[in-house]
Amino acid sequence: MAVTQQLARIPEGYLAACRQSAAASSDRDPHWDPPAYDVLDLDWAPALLKRVGEVAGLEEAQLDALRRATDGDTGLDLGFLKAHPHAIAPFGGTPTGLGVSEVARVSELLGQIDMPALLAALPADERDAESSIGQMGGPITGGSRAYLLEHFNALRNFYLDAAKRHLLVVLWWD
């Protein structure tokens, strides 16, 4: 089973209810179960997306937004989501997240990134391009450019929807 990055966009009230449930439950069950349409599996793309931004010379504010979109931060109290036996990140560290205002800012900056232009800045040869950004477990089926563009678009659209709906985002590796 591969360990991949997961993101969930949720209302602040849902997070509070999960925290309360975990505190009230004898086995610390937060009853974490966001709807499938509000969960995104980014596979192994986060490190590669950030590396493309670095290699292609992405503006620092946009690169920081890409990092925050895939790393989150520790400002939200999410330790209760790491408690066994109901940990949502059994193979990673404590989940991270971004609050509503941070989601809005990240969404705005992701919308300014021209990923096709960044990918075009990579070496033309697929092996050279993969070598410049690194590989995760070998060559990427369908090519790294298509893989990265698909995952970037999914990430950007995920944050855009979260910002429009005034949701926060929780991130973890599972």
Short mmCIF file of C-alpha atoms in Angstrom, two decimals:
data_model
loop_
_atom_site.label_atom_id
_atom_site.label_comp_id
_atom_site.label_asym_id
_atom_site.label_seq_id
_atom_site.Cartn_x
_atom_site.Cartn_y
_atom_site.Cartn_z
CA MET A 1 0.00 0.00 0.00
CA ALA A 2 1.41 3.37 -1.06
CA VAL A 3 1.53 6.26 1.36
CA THR A 4 0.01 9.32 -0.31
CA GLN A 5 -0.94 12.83 0.70
CA GLN A 6 -4.58 13.42 1.54
CA LEU A 7 -6.40 16.73 1.92
CA ALA A 8 -9.87 17.38 3.29
CA ARG A 9 -11.80 20.64 3.11
CA ILE A 10 -14.13 20.98 6.06
CA PRO A 11 -16.13 23.61 7.94
CA GLU A 12 -14.66 24.89 11.18
CA GLY A 13 -17.70 23.50 12.98
CA TYR A 14 -16.99 20.00 11.70
CA LEU A 15 -13.45 20.16 13.08
CA ALA A 16 -14.77 21.39 16.43
CA ALA A 17 -17.32 18.54 16.54
CA CYS A 18 -14.58 15.99 15.78
CA ARG A 19 -12.38 17.46 18.52
CA GLN A 20 -15.29 17.32 20.98
CA SER A 21 -16.13 13.75 19.99
CA ALA A 22 -12.53 12.65 20.53
CA ALA A 23 -12.46 14.30 23.95
CA ALA A 24 -15.75 12.71 25.01
CA SER A 25 -15.03 9.22 23.65
CA SER A 26 -13.36 6.60 25.83
CA ASP A 27 -11.31 5.43 22.83
CA ARG A 28 -10.68 8.98 21.50
CA ASP A 29 -12.75 8.44 18.35
CA PRO A 30 -13.17 11.79 16.58
CA HIS A 31 -15.71 10.35 14.12
CA TRP A 32 -13.62 11.80 11.30
CA ASP A 33 -15.34 11.04 8.01
CA PRO A 34 -15.42 14.02 5.65
CA PRO A 35 -17.48 13.49 2.47
CA ALA A 36 -15.55 11.86 -0.38
CA TYR A 37 -16.10 14.88 -2.65
CA ASP A 38 -14.25 17.03 -0.09
CA VAL A 39 -11.18 14.77 0.03
CA LEU A 40 -8.29 14.94 -2.43
CA ASP A 41 -5.59 12.28 -2.87
CA LEU A 42 -2.47 14.02 -4.20
CA ASP A 43 -0.54 10.77 -4.50
CA TRP A 44 3.21 11.55 -4.38
CA ALA A 45 2.89 14.80 -6.32
CA PRO A 46 3.54 17.39 -3.56
CA ALA A 47 7.34 17.11 -3.48
CA LEU A 48 7.55 17.04 -7.26
CA LEU A 49 5.27 20.07 -7.65
CA LYS A 50 7.39 22.06 -5.22
CA ARG A 51 10.55 20.96 -7.00
CA VAL A 52 9.17 22.08 -10.38
CA GLY A 53 8.49 25.50 -8.85
CA GLU A 54 12.04 25.69 -7.50
CA VAL A 55 13.73 24.50 -10.71
CA ALA A 56 11.60 26.72 -12.97
CA GLY A 57 12.17 29.82 -10.82
CA LEU A 58 8.64 30.34 -9.53
CA GLU A 59 8.16 33.66 -7.74
CA GLU A 60 8.79 33.24 -3.99
CA ALA A 61 5.25 34.18 -2.87
CA GLN A 62 3.74 31.63 -5.24
CA LEU A 63 6.30 28.98 -4.29
CA ASP A 64 5.50 29.60 -0.63
CA ALA A 65 1.78 29.21 -1.41
CA LEU A 66 2.50 25.90 -3.15
CA ARG A 67 4.47 24.76 -0.11
CA ARG A 68 1.69 25.82 2.28
CA ALA A 69 -0.94 24.16 0.07
CA THR A 70 0.87 20.83 0.37
CA ASP A 71 2.51 21.15 3.80
CA GLY A 72 -0.13 23.03 5.78
CA ASP A 73 1.07 24.39 9.09
CA THR A 74 0.73 23.56 12.73
CA GLY A 75 -1.49 26.51 13.71
CA LEU A 76 -4.60 24.35 14.00
CA ASP A 77 -4.87 21.94 16.94
CA LEU A 78 -5.08 18.60 15.11
CA GLY A 79 -3.28 16.31 17.54
CA PHE A 80 -6.53 14.53 18.34
CA LEU A 81 -6.55 13.20 14.75
CA LYS A 82 -3.29 11.36 15.48
CA ALA A 83 -4.62 9.47 18.52
CA HIS A 84 -4.69 5.69 18.19
CA PRO A 85 -6.67 3.62 17.37
CA HIS A 86 -8.44 6.20 15.19
CA ALA A 87 -5.41 8.06 13.77
CA ILE A 88 -6.05 9.38 10.27
CA ALA A 89 -2.30 9.50 9.57
CA PRO A 90 -1.01 6.13 10.76
CA PHE A 91 2.07 6.34 8.50
CA GLY A 92 2.95 9.99 8.96
CA GLY A 93 3.23 12.76 11.46
CA THR A 94 0.43 14.74 13.03
CA PRO A 95 -1.95 16.18 10.43
CA THR A 96 -1.50 19.84 9.56
CA GLY A 97 -3.96 22.37 8.25
CA LEU A 98 -4.79 25.84 7.06
CA GLY A 99 -7.48 28.08 8.47
CA VAL A 100 -10.13 29.78 6.34
CA SER A 101 -8.17 32.99 5.71
CA GLU A 102 -5.00 31.04 4.89
CA VAL A 103 -6.95 28.85 2.46
CA ALA A 104 -8.23 31.98 0.70
CA ARG A 105 -4.71 33.43 0.33
CA VAL A 106 -3.22 30.13 -0.87
CA SER A 107 -6.07 29.73 -3.34
CA GLU A 108 -5.45 33.21 -4.75
CA LEU A 109 -1.73 32.57 -5.21
CA LEU A 110 -2.21 29.08 -6.70
CA GLY A 111 -4.51 30.71 -9.25
CA GLN A 112 -1.60 32.89 -10.37
CA ILE A 113 0.71 29.95 -11.11
CA ASP A 114 1.11 29.07 -14.79
CA MET A 115 1.97 25.40 -14.39
CA PRO A 116 2.20 24.70 -18.16
CA ALA A 117 4.87 27.43 -18.39
CA LEU A 118 6.75 25.97 -15.43
CA LEU A 119 6.65 22.50 -16.96
CA ALA A 120 7.82 23.93 -20.29
CA ALA A 121 10.89 25.31 -18.48
CA LEU A 122 12.02 21.76 -17.66
CA PRO A 123 14.41 19.97 -20.01
CA ALA A 124 12.66 18.68 -23.15
CA ASP A 125 13.87 15.11 -22.66
CA GLU A 126 11.57 13.26 -20.23
CA ARG A 127 14.45 11.53 -18.43
CA ASP A 128 16.32 14.80 -18.05
CA ALA A 129 13.16 16.52 -16.80
CA GLU A 130 12.57 13.78 -14.22
CA SER A 131 16.21 13.91 -13.21
CA SER A 132 15.97 17.67 -12.61
CA ILE A 133 12.94 17.37 -10.31
CA GLY A 134 13.53 13.90 -8.85
CA GLN A 135 11.49 10.75 -9.11
CA MET A 136 9.25 9.03 -6.66
CA GLY A 137 9.59 5.29 -7.16
CA GLY A 138 10.66 5.28 -10.80
CA PRO A 139 9.37 6.68 -14.07
CA ILE A 140 5.86 8.12 -14.03
CA THR A 141 3.38 6.36 -16.30
CA GLY A 142 2.17 8.82 -18.93
CA GLY A 143 5.07 11.17 -18.25
CA SER A 144 5.90 13.55 -15.46
CA ARG A 145 4.46 16.64 -17.16
CA ALA A 146 0.97 15.16 -17.57
CA TYR A 147 1.08 13.73 -14.04
CA LEU A 148 2.15 17.04 -12.49
CA LEU A 149 -0.29 19.15 -14.49
CA GLU A 150 -3.18 16.87 -13.52
CA HIS A 151 -2.27 16.97 -9.83
CA PHE A 152 -1.58 20.71 -9.80
CA ASN A 153 -4.95 21.42 -11.44
CA ALA A 154 -6.68 19.20 -8.91
CA LEU A 155 -4.89 21.00 -6.04
CA ARG A 156 -5.68 24.47 -7.40
CA ASN A 157 -9.35 23.60 -7.97
CA PHE A 158 -9.60 21.99 -4.53
CA TYR A 159 -8.35 25.17 -2.85
CA LEU A 160 -10.49 27.39 -5.06
CA ASP A 161 -13.61 25.51 -3.98
CA ALA A 162 -12.52 25.53 -0.32
CA ALA A 163 -11.98 29.30 -0.47
CA LYS A 164 -15.36 29.91 -2.13
CA ARG A 165 -17.09 27.83 0.54
CA HIS A 166 -15.06 29.36 3.44
CA LEU A 167 -13.66 25.99 4.49
CA LEU A 168 -10.41 25.07 6.17
CA VAL A 169 -8.10 22.36 4.84
CA VAL A 170 -6.60 19.46 6.80
CA LEU A 171 -3.60 17.60 5.33
CA TRP A 172 -2.08 14.22 6.22
CA TRP A 173 -0.13 11.31 4.76
CA ASP A 174 -1.95 7.98 4.62
#
